[in-house]
Amino acid sequence: MRLLIAAPTLLLGAIGLVAEAGTANHVVHACKSTSACRTHEVFVPAGVYVPFFKTGTETRSVPVDPICLSATTVTHEEFLGFVRDHPAWRKSRIKKLYAESSYLTDWQDDLTPRPEILSQPVTFVSWFAAGAYCKAAGGRLPTVAEWERFAGGSAPANKPGATADDPAGTGNSPFAFAMGRSAPELANTALAFPGVWEWTSNFNSAMVSGRIGTSAGANSSQFCGDGIRAVDPSNYGAFLRYSFRSSLRANFALKNLGFRCVREVS
Amino acid sequence: MIRARKGVAFLAAVTMMTEVGSEPTERSVYQLDSTWVQDNGRKLRLGALEGDMQLLALIYTTCTGACPVTVKSLQMFSRNMPADIQGRIRFLLVTVDPEHDTLAILREYRREMKLDRSWKLLRGSPEDVRELAAVLGFNYEQIESGQFAHSNLVTVLDRRGEIVHQQNDFASDTATVVEAIRQQGSPTPQ
Amino acid sequence: MKQFVLFAVAAFGFLSTAQAGFPDASAALGTTRASAEFDEIRGEERAVVTSAPFVPPPLNRRHATKVLLDVEVKEHTKVLADGVTYTYWTFGDDAPGQFIRVREGDLVQTKISNHPDNSVAHNIDFHSATGPGGGGEASFVAPGHSATFTWRAMRAGLYLYHCVAAPAGLHLANGMYGLILVEPKQGMPKVDKEFFIVQGEFYTNGAYGERGNQQFDMSKAVREQPEYVVFNGRVGALMGENALRMKAGESVRLYLGNAGPALMSSFHIVGEIFDDVYGEGGTKVNQHNVQTTVVPVGGSAMVDFVMDVPGAYQFVDHSMFRAFNKGAMGAIEVEGPVRPEIFSGRQSQEIFNPGTRLQRVAAVTTSAAPAPKPAQQVASSADSAIHAQGKEVYEKICTVCHQSDGRGMAGVFPPLAKSDYLMHDSERAIRVLLEGLQGPITVNGQTFNGVMPNFSLSDAEIAAVLSYVRTNFGNSGAPVAAVDVQRVRALLAKAGSEPKDRTASDRR
């Protein structure tokens, strides 16, 4: 009995996401958009982003357009291809404005990532470098709104470290849950989170937990004030994400910070 | 209390200045590959600002809180600058709300705020504004139409476009700014 | 007040703008004011820091200086309790972080470094600093980066420092806290020994003691129900080999902090009274002769005392379930000569059964049985009363293991019913009750290897309960008299094996 009910739901899900032919209008629409995405991309349908911090007492909601999203973060190998074609982004040539000295620090030289890390997410990349990569690939970095929408799926309240693949939450980061988790409707796609933080195009938007550059208008977001302004004060994963993003500068190149690109659906 | 604060701020300023080191051009904000339009309609690339020190603030014209205070205090500073740094500083305002702040609105803002010719008002694409803000460490987010949560940061750029001093709440401590400007020496060697 | 300060700052800003045309005047004003308001800073030195539970020696410095303090933030897996690990976030290597000692008037240049391997942004908030966020904003820093800020130690006292990056509760619950002492200009009153203890909580997904690597449990945290409440970062950090050691007669100061993040601490040393308490970590002794002092969450206290009597002591958060079930316990070992004039130790122990006939009868039995042939004499009028007392002791103490029918539990608790071991040798049975029993024994052909504690029973009680079991459960032996017990007890004492008060030592 249960199977009978579940089957059509699964089927519908498959149509929406894998682009089977369909007749209903919304399915046709999704189908068109989906086919616009490339092999290693996941189609993220239009949706709504609820910023983690309220404005005054109001919970905001921001419409988010559909996008094609890289299923996983950019690897060393892929980034190597990029710097081959764009010498200005090689570690010996990059301008100090665009990256701090730790840029690609785990590469032996301009064109030599260690072989054993080739397929791993590239990290030690600055916001500028990540943005340039995406631009060269015909896309851009996701916005905070987009990223939070597709990757901000929340963890079970009592086990924030747990994921579907890793029920005990004992992954390479004890707080991997904060580093990305598929939105429910993308749960059955190829979308993957390898346990690194990810750059967003407007990482320097929300203001959390103090750093130079917070205004009088943003004071309520400081520290404990964050809890009062948060949509869900018990969503510690979101706190960690917003806090981490607000600790960044555009030239930072960190060990656990990578990126993926999105392309707008034409 | 006040003195303590100033002391610490001064230390911070000195630290920042020593960090900005030997290879100036590599750190220049003027490397950004963006084109801006001034309120008078003329195009501007940041590199054209080379030669003068700039006091730079990001604002938007419908801002009712921090921005007018910042602009007014910058203006007051420009009128009361110590003689030795007078004429060495230009002022640069960049709108973070280019969608609303058209050139006409920026011109109106200039009139309203009585900003003289030492001030440039710039408008750019949303992406270019985001990039400039990222370089400066200025955070902002549109909350609703005409409303932003934003930093309250004033940046001093030296003649080559390097960040030599940054300060929140400009009005609270202009002496540190003066000191930072003096540290840059005079435009022509004496 | 806040409004006023804001106004003052703004006004001064404009004032200095207005005066900026006269740089010399402005500078002179600055110097005068600075020297009038603050101590002159002479020289600079590295901060003096020590790992728990030790405290840096007094500074004995007569002037203010610039103190250079480096703090490194690490995220790493450490032992929380036996068999239990947890990914701590720490200042330095441990929770709590190192104890920092500076002097009132010092300028503390603090450099916080967030290790490149770390996963999240951190910062540091000194409760001893005067300024926004205690430095939280100024020190907020991404992994792989350092941030420096300077604050003036305006007020002497004992202060907590901690990470306040969002979500602050998580950073505290993961171990990011420590203590900093701002010595008054004249120093703290001298004592012989100093230690520091910080109470903190851990919210693990597994229950207390559940083995393996534990994860932070958000819902327990939000409900303020930690699985662990510990001193100095883990269960047993101050127990056994790590107990605080001191000599009787030494003056001791404990610097106490409570990082919480949820529970107030009621700090108590079992068997000691604090002579002086610096309430809430301020510089004034605000009470003498204190049994338990409150250490508020995000706060501190200092206590001075002298241990007079040697021995093993425990200190606890007197919210006792935390002490017994969540780890809030530590130990103090005091060396020195015994002080019977202050504390005698146990002198005697008797059963106390107010108002029951049994007790009075038993007492009569003990004292009125001097004759060398007790068994026969006892088996008279007092017979049934002794039987009743024996039954009562048996039901209160023995049934738990040996069961109410005396059959015990196969393989675990030996039987008393028809027991060859019990009936074979009554003197041995008396010894077992006096001394307890440990190790393998054979009862009715079955081997048992367990532990039976001694229950500190009186001679009369032992006589009564042995008489009871030797004449019940299918056993038919002679009863045992209190004088027999007395005799065995004396023999054991003479043989130099004074019966050990094992229950008491178990409690330690």
PDB file of C-alpha atoms in Angstrom, chain B residues 6 29 61 74-75 83 87 91 116 137 164:
ATOM      1  CA  LYS B   6      42.789  56.829  20.113  1.00  0.00           C
ATOM      2  CA  VAL B  29      42.988  49.184  -5.740  1.00  0.00           C
ATOM      3  CA  THR B  61      21.486  58.570  -1.490  1.00  0.00           C
ATOM      4  CA  LEU B  74      34.105  64.132   5.743  1.00  0.00           C
ATOM      5  CA  GLN B  75      32.931  67.549   4.629  1.00  0.00           C
ATOM      6  CA  ALA B  83      47.304  73.378   6.651  1.00  0.00           C
ATOM      7  CA  GLY B  87      45.042  70.294  -1.033  1.00  0.00           C
ATOM      8  CA  PHE B  91      36.968  62.817  -1.794  1.00  0.00           C
ATOM      9  CA  ASP B 116      32.453  71.009  -4.133  1.00  0.00           C
ATOM     10  CA  GLY B 137      36.290  45.000   3.193  1.00  0.00           C
ATOM     11  CA  VAL B 164      46.815  53.090   3.899  1.00  0.00           C
TER      12      VAL B 164
END
